[in-house]
Amino acid sequence: METWIIAMSEAKGAEVITEVVVTDTLDNLFRAHYARLVRALSVVAGDQETAADAVQEAFVKAHLHWRRVQNYQDPVGWIRRVAINRLRDDHRRIGRKQNAVERLQAAARPAGVEWSDGADATTMLAALPRQQRLTLALFYVDGLSVEEVASTLGISEGAVKFHLHQGRERLRGTQSGMEEARR
């Protein structure tokens, strides 16, 4: 590897040496700590694949910010923290989506009717006109207020309320039809 660095330095200058050293240092960190980080974070993530994605993303961020990260007392600790934050963000995102589906189900559910599973909700939402689907998603999934949805879509608050109402009514009708079809 050293011969290659010398040859590159003659060809391109000192900047190339710096890049190779950064890559070399990160490569050594990756080899020394990747498997251990994935094992440890698998417990947090619940599965190895999700943990591996988070750790890989953390190493990419370390590479992008290496000039700063290399000066930290514990670069591996920084990488670990970035990976944990990614897992937390994923967990929050999944929780928000689940809560949104539950809120949509509750809003569209006629009295006494239960949803069989999330697939029904997804199918029903896909059947809505685009504007109603988008309005419901921003309101229930993203948790935006009526005012924020209006601003995001460039429509009036009254139009947002109309689309929310129409979307919920259509979902109620679709849900009733699906329940009758099962009987």
PDB file of C-alpha atoms in Angstrom:
ATOM      1  CA  MET A   1       0.000   0.000   0.000  1.00  0.00           C
ATOM      2  CA  GLU A   2       2.849   2.435   0.767  1.00  0.00           C
ATOM      3  CA  THR A   3       4.308   2.107  -2.721  1.00  0.00           C
ATOM      4  CA  TRP A   4       0.949   3.051  -4.160  1.00  0.00           C
ATOM      5  CA  ILE A   5       0.724   6.120  -1.900  1.00  0.00           C
ATOM      6  CA  ILE A   6       4.183   7.298  -2.984  1.00  0.00           C
ATOM      7  CA  ALA A   7       3.353   6.775  -6.655  1.00  0.00           C
ATOM      8  CA  MET A   8       0.088   8.658  -6.245  1.00  0.00           C
ATOM      9  CA  SER A   9       1.744  11.489  -4.344  1.00  0.00           C
ATOM     10  CA  GLU A  10       4.183  12.017  -7.202  1.00  0.00           C
ATOM     11  CA  ALA A  11       1.351  12.015  -9.704  1.00  0.00           C
ATOM     12  CA  LYS A  12      -1.272  14.129  -7.947  1.00  0.00           C
ATOM     13  CA  GLY A  13       0.274  15.871  -4.946  1.00  0.00           C
ATOM     14  CA  ALA A  14      -0.214  15.869  -1.193  1.00  0.00           C
ATOM     15  CA  GLU A  15      -4.021  16.001  -1.376  1.00  0.00           C
ATOM     16  CA  VAL A  16      -4.132  12.424  -2.640  1.00  0.00           C
ATOM     17  CA  ILE A  17      -2.003  11.230   0.273  1.00  0.00           C
ATOM     18  CA  THR A  18      -4.492  12.791   2.676  1.00  0.00           C
ATOM     19  CA  GLU A  19      -7.423  11.060   0.962  1.00  0.00           C
ATOM     20  CA  VAL A  20      -5.678   7.690   0.970  1.00  0.00           C
ATOM     21  CA  VAL A  21      -4.755   8.068   4.640  1.00  0.00           C
ATOM     22  CA  VAL A  22      -8.356   8.977   5.491  1.00  0.00           C
ATOM     23  CA  THR A  23      -9.606   5.971   3.551  1.00  0.00           C
ATOM     24  CA  ASP A  24      -6.963   3.768   5.138  1.00  0.00           C
ATOM     25  CA  THR A  25      -7.786   4.960   8.662  1.00  0.00           C
ATOM     26  CA  LEU A  26     -11.528   4.530   8.151  1.00  0.00           C
ATOM     27  CA  ASP A  27     -10.910   1.136   6.592  1.00  0.00           C
ATOM     28  CA  ASN A  28      -8.971   0.085   9.690  1.00  0.00           C
ATOM     29  CA  LEU A  29     -11.735   1.414  11.968  1.00  0.00           C
ATOM     30  CA  PHE A  30     -14.323  -0.394   9.889  1.00  0.00           C
ATOM     31  CA  ARG A  31     -12.452  -3.698  10.003  1.00  0.00           C
ATOM     32  CA  ALA A  32     -11.783  -3.405  13.732  1.00  0.00           C
ATOM     33  CA  HIS A  33     -15.228  -2.293  14.909  1.00  0.00           C
ATOM     34  CA  TYR A  34     -17.941  -2.995  12.316  1.00  0.00           C
ATOM     35  CA  ALA A  35     -18.867  -6.540  13.402  1.00  0.00           C
ATOM     36  CA  ARG A  36     -18.869  -5.635  17.091  1.00  0.00           C
ATOM     37  CA  LEU A  37     -21.045  -2.555  16.489  1.00  0.00           C
ATOM     38  CA  VAL A  38     -23.509  -4.564  14.408  1.00  0.00           C
ATOM     39  CA  ARG A  39     -23.725  -7.272  17.091  1.00  0.00           C
ATOM     40  CA  ALA A  40     -24.321  -4.729  19.844  1.00  0.00           C
ATOM     41  CA  LEU A  41     -26.866  -2.714  17.886  1.00  0.00           C
ATOM     42  CA  SER A  42     -28.721  -5.838  16.726  1.00  0.00           C
ATOM     43  CA  VAL A  43     -30.070  -6.049  20.250  1.00  0.00           C
ATOM     44  CA  VAL A  44     -31.372  -2.489  19.978  1.00  0.00           C
ATOM     45  CA  ALA A  45     -32.662  -2.848  16.417  1.00  0.00           C
ATOM     46  CA  GLY A  46     -34.211  -6.260  16.842  1.00  0.00           C
ATOM     47  CA  ASP A  47     -32.487  -7.678  13.771  1.00  0.00           C
ATOM     48  CA  GLN A  48     -29.012  -7.766  12.317  1.00  0.00           C
ATOM     49  CA  GLU A  49     -29.902  -6.324   8.917  1.00  0.00           C
ATOM     50  CA  THR A  50     -31.326  -3.098  10.345  1.00  0.00           C
ATOM     51  CA  ALA A  51     -28.344  -2.743  12.668  1.00  0.00           C
ATOM     52  CA  ALA A  52     -25.917  -3.310   9.780  1.00  0.00           C
ATOM     53  CA  ASP A  53     -27.652  -0.609   7.717  1.00  0.00           C
ATOM     54  CA  ALA A  54     -27.394   1.861  10.597  1.00  0.00           C
ATOM     55  CA  VAL A  55     -23.713   1.110  11.217  1.00  0.00           C
ATOM     56  CA  GLN A  56     -22.883   1.375   7.511  1.00  0.00           C
ATOM     57  CA  GLU A  57     -24.658   4.709   7.301  1.00  0.00           C
ATOM     58  CA  ALA A  58     -22.721   5.903  10.359  1.00  0.00           C
ATOM     59  CA  PHE A  59     -19.421   4.969   8.708  1.00  0.00           C
ATOM     60  CA  VAL A  60     -20.444   6.864   5.571  1.00  0.00           C
ATOM     61  CA  LYS A  61     -21.171   9.934   7.699  1.00  0.00           C
ATOM     62  CA  ALA A  62     -17.824   9.495   9.425  1.00  0.00           C
ATOM     63  CA  HIS A  63     -16.135   9.503   6.028  1.00  0.00           C
ATOM     64  CA  LEU A  64     -18.002  12.639   4.951  1.00  0.00           C
ATOM     65  CA  HIS A  65     -17.083  14.477   8.166  1.00  0.00           C
ATOM     66  CA  TRP A  66     -13.708  12.868   8.775  1.00  0.00           C
ATOM     67  CA  ARG A  67     -11.735  16.101   9.232  1.00  0.00           C
ATOM     68  CA  ARG A  68     -13.843  16.822  12.298  1.00  0.00           C
ATOM     69  CA  VAL A  69     -14.451  13.231  13.461  1.00  0.00           C
ATOM     70  CA  GLN A  70     -10.764  12.278  13.448  1.00  0.00           C
ATOM     71  CA  ASN A  71     -10.117  14.891  16.136  1.00  0.00           C
ATOM     72  CA  TYR A  72     -12.691  13.419  18.517  1.00  0.00           C
ATOM     73  CA  GLN A  73     -11.344  11.561  21.503  1.00  0.00           C
ATOM     74  CA  ASP A  74     -13.408   8.502  20.508  1.00  0.00           C
ATOM     75  CA  PRO A  75     -14.289   8.362  16.773  1.00  0.00           C
ATOM     76  CA  VAL A  76     -15.804   4.894  17.236  1.00  0.00           C
ATOM     77  CA  GLY A  77     -18.037   6.310  19.967  1.00  0.00           C
ATOM     78  CA  TRP A  78     -19.176   8.987  17.531  1.00  0.00           C
ATOM     79  CA  ILE A  79     -19.918   6.334  14.904  1.00  0.00           C
ATOM     80  CA  ARG A  80     -21.841   4.304  17.495  1.00  0.00           C
ATOM     81  CA  ARG A  81     -23.887   7.379  18.487  1.00  0.00           C
ATOM     82  CA  VAL A  82     -24.731   8.155  14.842  1.00  0.00           C
ATOM     83  CA  ALA A  83     -25.866   4.544  14.319  1.00  0.00           C
ATOM     84  CA  ILE A  84     -27.993   4.607  17.485  1.00  0.00           C
ATOM     85  CA  ASN A  85     -29.566   7.898  16.407  1.00  0.00           C
ATOM     86  CA  ARG A  86     -30.406   6.351  13.032  1.00  0.00           C
ATOM     87  CA  LEU A  87     -32.103   3.416  14.778  1.00  0.00           C
ATOM     88  CA  ARG A  88     -34.050   5.808  17.009  1.00  0.00           C
ATOM     89  CA  ASP A  89     -35.156   7.833  13.991  1.00  0.00           C
ATOM     90  CA  ASP A  90     -36.308   4.651  12.253  1.00  0.00           C
ATOM     91  CA  HIS A  91     -38.183   3.550  15.366  1.00  0.00           C
ATOM     92  CA  ARG A  92     -39.930   6.928  15.647  1.00  0.00           C
ATOM     93  CA  ARG A  93     -40.804   6.891  11.942  1.00  0.00           C
ATOM     94  CA  ILE A  94     -42.324   3.412  12.202  1.00  0.00           C
ATOM     95  CA  GLY A  95     -44.225   4.444  15.321  1.00  0.00           C
ATOM     96  CA  ARG A  96     -45.598   7.553  13.596  1.00  0.00           C
ATOM     97  CA  LYS A  97     -46.731   5.495  10.619  1.00  0.00           C
ATOM     98  CA  GLN A  98     -48.417   2.929  12.866  1.00  0.00           C
ATOM     99  CA  ASN A  99     -50.115   5.668  14.880  1.00  0.00           C
ATOM    100  CA  ALA A 100     -51.247   7.336  11.673  1.00  0.00           C
ATOM    101  CA  VAL A 101     -52.758   4.105  10.369  1.00  0.00           C
ATOM    102  CA  GLU A 102     -54.552   3.626  13.685  1.00  0.00           C
ATOM    103  CA  ARG A 103     -55.857   7.223  13.614  1.00  0.00           C
ATOM    104  CA  LEU A 104     -57.030   6.806  10.019  1.00  0.00           C
ATOM    105  CA  GLN A 105     -58.698   3.525  10.896  1.00  0.00           C
ATOM    106  CA  ALA A 106     -60.441   5.111  13.869  1.00  0.00           C
ATOM    107  CA  ALA A 107     -61.571   8.103  11.805  1.00  0.00           C
ATOM    108  CA  ALA A 108     -62.942   5.936   9.000  1.00  0.00           C
ATOM    109  CA  ARG A 109     -64.346   3.068  11.052  1.00  0.00           C
ATOM    110  CA  PRO A 110     -68.142   2.929  11.316  1.00  0.00           C
ATOM    111  CA  ALA A 111     -69.385   2.213  14.832  1.00  0.00           C
ATOM    112  CA  GLY A 112     -68.837  -1.413  15.816  1.00  0.00           C
ATOM    113  CA  VAL A 113     -66.690  -2.327  12.788  1.00  0.00           C
ATOM    114  CA  GLU A 114     -63.100  -3.514  13.298  1.00  0.00           C
ATOM    115  CA  TRP A 115     -60.286  -3.498  10.742  1.00  0.00           C
ATOM    116  CA  SER A 116     -58.893  -6.892   9.933  1.00  0.00           C
ATOM    117  CA  ASP A 117     -55.326  -5.694   9.297  1.00  0.00           C
ATOM    118  CA  GLY A 118     -53.186  -2.848   7.996  1.00  0.00           C
ATOM    119  CA  ALA A 119     -53.428  -4.181   4.442  1.00  0.00           C
ATOM    120  CA  ASP A 120     -57.105  -3.193   4.326  1.00  0.00           C
ATOM    121  CA  ALA A 121     -56.207   0.347   5.359  1.00  0.00           C
ATOM    122  CA  THR A 122     -53.479   0.565   2.720  1.00  0.00           C
ATOM    123  CA  THR A 123     -55.803  -0.750   0.009  1.00  0.00           C
ATOM    124  CA  MET A 124     -58.542   1.638   1.022  1.00  0.00           C
ATOM    125  CA  LEU A 125     -56.224   4.648   1.119  1.00  0.00           C
ATOM    126  CA  ALA A 126     -54.838   3.787  -2.307  1.00  0.00           C
ATOM    127  CA  ALA A 127     -58.383   3.910  -3.697  1.00  0.00           C
ATOM    128  CA  LEU A 128     -58.911   7.531  -2.619  1.00  0.00           C
ATOM    129  CA  PRO A 129     -58.498  10.397  -5.075  1.00  0.00           C
ATOM    130  CA  ARG A 130     -54.991  11.854  -4.952  1.00  0.00           C
ATOM    131  CA  GLN A 131     -55.914  15.113  -3.181  1.00  0.00           C
ATOM    132  CA  GLN A 132     -57.876  13.321  -0.448  1.00  0.00           C
ATOM    133  CA  ARG A 133     -55.135  10.731   0.014  1.00  0.00           C
ATOM    134  CA  LEU A 134     -52.468  13.447   0.219  1.00  0.00           C
ATOM    135  CA  THR A 135     -54.505  15.561   2.642  1.00  0.00           C
ATOM    136  CA  LEU A 136     -55.220  12.571   4.895  1.00  0.00           C
ATOM    137  CA  ALA A 137     -51.572  11.517   4.814  1.00  0.00           C
ATOM    138  CA  LEU A 138     -50.265  14.961   5.745  1.00  0.00           C
ATOM    139  CA  PHE A 139     -52.838  15.346   8.502  1.00  0.00           C
ATOM    140  CA  TYR A 140     -52.742  11.852  10.016  1.00  0.00           C
ATOM    141  CA  VAL A 141     -49.329  10.473   9.065  1.00  0.00           C
ATOM    142  CA  ASP A 142     -47.196  13.608   9.296  1.00  0.00           C
ATOM    143  CA  GLY A 143     -49.335  15.046  12.077  1.00  0.00           C
ATOM    144  CA  LEU A 144     -49.631  18.465  10.435  1.00  0.00           C
ATOM    145  CA  SER A 145     -52.354  20.871  11.516  1.00  0.00           C
ATOM    146  CA  VAL A 146     -55.082  21.948   9.095  1.00  0.00           C
ATOM    147  CA  GLU A 147     -53.235  25.249   8.663  1.00  0.00           C
ATOM    148  CA  GLU A 148     -49.930  23.473   7.924  1.00  0.00           C
ATOM    149  CA  VAL A 149     -51.577  21.109   5.421  1.00  0.00           C
ATOM    150  CA  ALA A 150     -53.158  24.097   3.669  1.00  0.00           C
ATOM    151  CA  SER A 151     -49.816  25.882   3.477  1.00  0.00           C
ATOM    152  CA  THR A 152     -48.021  22.757   2.241  1.00  0.00           C
ATOM    153  CA  LEU A 153     -50.563  22.052  -0.492  1.00  0.00           C
ATOM    154  CA  GLY A 154     -51.203  25.691  -1.385  1.00  0.00           C
ATOM    155  CA  ILE A 155     -54.944  25.423  -0.735  1.00  0.00           C
ATOM    156  CA  SER A 156     -57.303  27.068   1.748  1.00  0.00           C
ATOM    157  CA  GLU A 157     -57.977  25.680   5.212  1.00  0.00           C
ATOM    158  CA  GLY A 158     -61.590  25.167   4.141  1.00  0.00           C
ATOM    159  CA  ALA A 159     -60.409  23.008   1.241  1.00  0.00           C
ATOM    160  CA  VAL A 160     -58.276  20.944   3.632  1.00  0.00           C
ATOM    161  CA  LYS A 161     -61.285  20.393   5.914  1.00  0.00           C
ATOM    162  CA  PHE A 162     -63.387  19.461   2.889  1.00  0.00           C
ATOM    163  CA  HIS A 163     -60.818  16.919   1.643  1.00  0.00           C
ATOM    164  CA  LEU A 164     -60.419  15.457   5.144  1.00  0.00           C
ATOM    165  CA  HIS A 165     -64.182  15.095   5.491  1.00  0.00           C
ATOM    166  CA  GLN A 166     -64.635  13.634   2.006  1.00  0.00           C
ATOM    167  CA  GLY A 167     -61.714  11.256   2.475  1.00  0.00           C
ATOM    168  CA  ARG A 168     -63.037   9.991   5.812  1.00  0.00           C
ATOM    169  CA  GLU A 169     -66.527   9.559   4.356  1.00  0.00           C
ATOM    170  CA  ARG A 170     -65.149   7.646   1.393  1.00  0.00           C
ATOM    171  CA  LEU A 171     -63.081   5.455   3.725  1.00  0.00           C
ATOM    172  CA  ARG A 172     -66.179   4.705   5.798  1.00  0.00           C
ATOM    173  CA  GLY A 173     -68.046   3.685   2.647  1.00  0.00           C
ATOM    174  CA  THR A 174     -65.171   1.538   1.429  1.00  0.00           C
ATOM    175  CA  GLN A 175     -64.812  -0.109   4.842  1.00  0.00           C
ATOM    176  CA  SER A 176     -68.529  -0.938   4.968  1.00  0.00           C
ATOM    177  CA  GLY A 177     -68.343  -2.425   1.469  1.00  0.00           C
ATOM    178  CA  MET A 178     -65.356  -4.577   2.399  1.00  0.00           C
ATOM    179  CA  GLU A 179     -67.091  -5.848   5.535  1.00  0.00           C
ATOM    180  CA  GLU A 180     -70.234  -6.756   3.569  1.00  0.00           C
ATOM    181  CA  ALA A 181     -68.161  -8.549   0.926  1.00  0.00           C
ATOM    182  CA  ARG A 182     -66.610 -10.748   3.626  1.00  0.00           C
ATOM    183  CA  ARG A 183     -70.004 -11.906   4.891  1.00  0.00           C
TER     184      ARG A 183
END
